[in-house]
């Protein structure tokens, strides 16, 4: 899924810096299911 630049700018304008991230390393721990059986693809974020 690709987010359009104008939509990303709108998110950044409304949310504070701790509410979003585009850094794959910061997002990675949240892509693993709690039982560690499934992992989402980083490209989906």
PDB file of N, CA and C in Angstrom:
ATOM      1  N   UNK A   1       0.846  -1.173   0.000  1.00  0.00           N
ATOM      2  CA  UNK A   1       0.000   0.000   0.000  1.00  0.00           C
ATOM      3  C   UNK A   1       0.891   1.235   0.000  1.00  0.00           C
ATOM      4  N   UNK A   2       0.596   2.145  -0.866  1.00  0.00           N
ATOM      5  CA  UNK A   2       1.361   3.380  -0.948  1.00  0.00           C
ATOM      6  C   UNK A   2       0.490   4.541  -0.495  1.00  0.00           C
ATOM      7  N   UNK A   3       1.028   5.347   0.382  1.00  0.00           N
ATOM      8  CA  UNK A   3       0.306   6.529   0.853  1.00  0.00           C
ATOM      9  C   UNK A   3       0.752   7.719   0.024  1.00  0.00           C
ATOM     10  N   UNK A   4      -0.210   8.442  -0.485  1.00  0.00           N
ATOM     11  CA  UNK A   4       0.113   9.614  -1.300  1.00  0.00           C
ATOM     12  C   UNK A   4       0.806  10.661  -0.443  1.00  0.00           C
ATOM     13  N   UNK A   5       1.748  11.400  -1.027  1.00  0.00           N
ATOM     14  CA  UNK A   5       2.486  12.418  -0.262  1.00  0.00           C
ATOM     15  C   UNK A   5       1.590  13.454   0.410  1.00  0.00           C
ATOM     16  N   UNK A   6       0.509  13.857  -0.239  1.00  0.00           N
ATOM     17  CA  UNK A   6      -0.378  14.849   0.381  1.00  0.00           C
ATOM     18  C   UNK A   6      -1.121  14.262   1.583  1.00  0.00           C
ATOM     19  N   UNK A   7      -1.451  12.967   1.521  1.00  0.00           N
ATOM     20  CA  UNK A   7      -2.072  12.316   2.678  1.00  0.00           C
ATOM     21  C   UNK A   7      -1.081  12.202   3.832  1.00  0.00           C
ATOM     22  N   UNK A   8       0.178  11.857   3.529  1.00  0.00           N
ATOM     23  CA  UNK A   8       1.202  11.759   4.572  1.00  0.00           C
ATOM     24  C   UNK A   8       1.425  13.120   5.219  1.00  0.00           C
ATOM     25  N   UNK A   9       1.427  14.170   4.437  1.00  0.00           N
ATOM     26  CA  UNK A   9       1.587  15.519   4.982  1.00  0.00           C
ATOM     27  C   UNK A   9       0.428  15.866   5.914  1.00  0.00           C
ATOM     28  N   UNK A  10      -0.775  15.434   5.558  1.00  0.00           N
ATOM     29  CA  UNK A  10      -1.939  15.688   6.413  1.00  0.00           C
ATOM     30  C   UNK A  10      -1.815  14.934   7.737  1.00  0.00           C
ATOM     31  N   UNK A  11      -1.360  13.676   7.688  1.00  0.00           N
ATOM     32  CA  UNK A  11      -1.145  12.917   8.927  1.00  0.00           C
ATOM     33  C   UNK A  11      -0.113  13.604   9.810  1.00  0.00           C
ATOM     34  N   UNK A  12       0.990  14.022   9.206  1.00  0.00           N
ATOM     35  CA  UNK A  12       2.062  14.669   9.962  1.00  0.00           C
ATOM     36  C   UNK A  12       1.597  15.977  10.588  1.00  0.00           C
ATOM     37  N   UNK A  13       0.699  16.674   9.921  1.00  0.00           N
ATOM     38  CA  UNK A  13       0.196  17.950  10.434  1.00  0.00           C
ATOM     39  C   UNK A  13      -0.705  17.750  11.655  1.00  0.00           C
ATOM     40  N   UNK A  14      -1.423  16.636  11.696  1.00  0.00           N
ATOM     41  CA  UNK A  14      -2.384  16.384  12.770  1.00  0.00           C
ATOM     42  C   UNK A  14      -1.755  15.637  13.951  1.00  0.00           C
ATOM     43  N   UNK A  15      -0.860  14.703  13.672  1.00  0.00           N
ATOM     44  CA  UNK A  15      -0.286  13.846  14.711  1.00  0.00           C
ATOM     45  C   UNK A  15       1.061  14.366  15.188  1.00  0.00           C
ATOM     46  N   UNK A  16       1.388  14.061  16.440  1.00  0.00           N
ATOM     47  CA  UNK A  16       2.716  14.441  16.926  1.00  0.00           C
ATOM     48  C   UNK A  16       3.742  13.402  16.460  1.00  0.00           C
ATOM     49  N   UNK A  17       5.018  13.687  16.658  1.00  0.00           N
ATOM     50  CA  UNK A  17       6.094  12.838  16.146  1.00  0.00           C
ATOM     51  C   UNK A  17       6.102  11.431  16.738  1.00  0.00           C
ATOM     52  N   UNK A  18       5.539  11.235  17.913  1.00  0.00           N
ATOM     53  CA  UNK A  18       5.520   9.915  18.541  1.00  0.00           C
ATOM     54  C   UNK A  18       4.336   9.066  18.082  1.00  0.00           C
ATOM     55  N   UNK A  19       3.446   9.630  17.287  1.00  0.00           N
ATOM     56  CA  UNK A  19       2.241   8.924  16.866  1.00  0.00           C
ATOM     57  C   UNK A  19       2.380   8.201  15.539  1.00  0.00           C
ATOM     58  N   UNK A  20       3.478   8.394  14.829  1.00  0.00           N
ATOM     59  CA  UNK A  20       3.648   7.758  13.527  1.00  0.00           C
ATOM     60  C   UNK A  20       5.136   7.577  13.247  1.00  0.00           C
ATOM     61  N   UNK A  21       5.434   6.694  12.330  1.00  0.00           N
ATOM     62  CA  UNK A  21       6.820   6.474  11.929  1.00  0.00           C
ATOM     63  C   UNK A  21       6.854   5.873  10.537  1.00  0.00           C
ATOM     64  N   UNK A  22       7.842   6.256   9.764  1.00  0.00           N
ATOM     65  CA  UNK A  22       8.094   5.630   8.473  1.00  0.00           C
ATOM     66  C   UNK A  22       9.401   4.848   8.513  1.00  0.00           C
ATOM     67  N   UNK A  23      10.015   4.769   9.681  1.00  0.00           N
ATOM     68  CA  UNK A  23      11.273   4.059   9.867  1.00  0.00           C
ATOM     69  C   UNK A  23      10.978   2.562  10.020  1.00  0.00           C
ATOM     70  N   UNK A  24      11.449   1.762   9.078  1.00  0.00           N
ATOM     71  CA  UNK A  24      11.164   0.325   9.081  1.00  0.00           C
ATOM     72  C   UNK A  24      11.688  -0.361  10.337  1.00  0.00           C
ATOM     73  N   UNK A  25      12.818   0.077  10.868  1.00  0.00           N
ATOM     74  CA  UNK A  25      13.373  -0.540  12.077  1.00  0.00           C
ATOM     75  C   UNK A  25      12.518  -0.255  13.310  1.00  0.00           C
ATOM     76  N   UNK A  26      11.873   0.895  13.360  1.00  0.00           N
ATOM     77  CA  UNK A  26      10.982   1.214  14.479  1.00  0.00           C
ATOM     78  C   UNK A  26       9.667   0.444  14.379  1.00  0.00           C
ATOM     79  N   UNK A  27       9.221   0.212  13.172  1.00  0.00           N
ATOM     80  CA  UNK A  27       7.942  -0.455  12.942  1.00  0.00           C
ATOM     81  C   UNK A  27       8.057  -1.973  13.084  1.00  0.00           C
ATOM     82  N   UNK A  28       9.214  -2.532  12.766  1.00  0.00           N
ATOM     83  CA  UNK A  28       9.409  -3.987  12.706  1.00  0.00           C
ATOM     84  C   UNK A  28       8.927  -4.748  13.940  1.00  0.00           C
ATOM     85  N   UNK A  29       9.226  -4.313  15.167  1.00  0.00           N
ATOM     86  CA  UNK A  29       8.753  -5.084  16.326  1.00  0.00           C
ATOM     87  C   UNK A  29       7.228  -5.178  16.422  1.00  0.00           C
ATOM     88  N   UNK A  30       6.526  -4.264  15.806  1.00  0.00           N
ATOM     89  CA  UNK A  30       5.064  -4.250  15.869  1.00  0.00           C
ATOM     90  C   UNK A  30       4.430  -5.095  14.766  1.00  0.00           C
ATOM     91  N   UNK A  31       5.250  -5.665  13.892  1.00  0.00           N
ATOM     92  CA  UNK A  31       4.742  -6.473  12.791  1.00  0.00           C
ATOM     93  C   UNK A  31       4.753  -7.965  13.094  1.00  0.00           C
ATOM     94  N   UNK A  32       5.200  -8.328  14.293  1.00  0.00           N
ATOM     95  CA  UNK A  32       5.261  -9.732  14.686  1.00  0.00           C
ATOM     96  C   UNK A  32       4.084 -10.043  15.599  1.00  0.00           C
ATOM     97  N   UNK A  33       3.372 -11.088  15.259  1.00  0.00           N
ATOM     98  CA  UNK A  33       2.220 -11.527  16.031  1.00  0.00           C
ATOM     99  C   UNK A  33       2.675 -11.974  17.419  1.00  0.00           C
ATOM    100  N   UNK A  34       1.863 -11.799  18.436  1.00  0.00           N
ATOM    101  CA  UNK A  34       2.265 -11.987  19.830  1.00  0.00           C
ATOM    102  C   UNK A  34       2.779 -13.379  20.147  1.00  0.00           C
ATOM    103  N   UNK A  35       2.372 -14.387  19.377  1.00  0.00           N
ATOM    104  CA  UNK A  35       2.885 -15.749  19.600  1.00  0.00           C
ATOM    105  C   UNK A  35       4.150 -16.008  18.788  1.00  0.00           C
ATOM    106  N   UNK A  36       4.579 -15.008  18.037  1.00  0.00           N
ATOM    107  CA  UNK A  36       5.781 -15.080  17.203  1.00  0.00           C
ATOM    108  C   UNK A  36       5.645 -16.118  16.090  1.00  0.00           C
ATOM    109  N   UNK A  37       4.409 -16.351  15.646  1.00  0.00           N
ATOM    110  CA  UNK A  37       4.166 -17.321  14.580  1.00  0.00           C
ATOM    111  C   UNK A  37       4.018 -16.654  13.223  1.00  0.00           C
ATOM    112  N   UNK A  38       3.578 -15.421  13.219  1.00  0.00           N
ATOM    113  CA  UNK A  38       3.330 -14.713  11.969  1.00  0.00           C
ATOM    114  C   UNK A  38       4.043 -13.371  11.989  1.00  0.00           C
ATOM    115  N   UNK A  39       4.530 -12.975  10.827  1.00  0.00           N
ATOM    116  CA  UNK A  39       5.186 -11.677  10.718  1.00  0.00           C
ATOM    117  C   UNK A  39       4.692 -10.995   9.451  1.00  0.00           C
ATOM    118  N   UNK A  40       4.311  -9.739   9.591  1.00  0.00           N
ATOM    119  CA  UNK A  40       3.846  -8.966   8.446  1.00  0.00           C
ATOM    120  C   UNK A  40       5.037  -8.502   7.619  1.00  0.00           C
ATOM    121  N   UNK A  41       4.765  -8.195   6.387  1.00  0.00           N
ATOM    122  CA  UNK A  41       5.784  -7.688   5.483  1.00  0.00           C
ATOM    123  C   UNK A  41       5.995  -6.203   5.746  1.00  0.00           C
ATOM    124  N   UNK A  42       7.239  -5.773   5.861  1.00  0.00           N
ATOM    125  CA  UNK A  42       7.528  -4.360   6.118  1.00  0.00           C
ATOM    126  C   UNK A  42       7.004  -3.462   5.005  1.00  0.00           C
ATOM    127  N   UNK A  43       6.911  -4.005   3.794  1.00  0.00           N
ATOM    128  CA  UNK A  43       6.426  -3.184   2.685  1.00  0.00           C
ATOM    129  C   UNK A  43       4.951  -2.831   2.832  1.00  0.00           C
ATOM    130  N   UNK A  44       4.236  -3.538   3.685  1.00  0.00           N
ATOM    131  CA  UNK A  44       2.810  -3.269   3.870  1.00  0.00           C
ATOM    132  C   UNK A  44       2.563  -2.051   4.751  1.00  0.00           C
ATOM    133  N   UNK A  45       3.599  -1.507   5.340  1.00  0.00           N
ATOM    134  CA  UNK A  45       3.449  -0.353   6.230  1.00  0.00           C
ATOM    135  C   UNK A  45       3.720   0.941   5.520  1.00  0.00           C
TER     136      UNK A  45
END
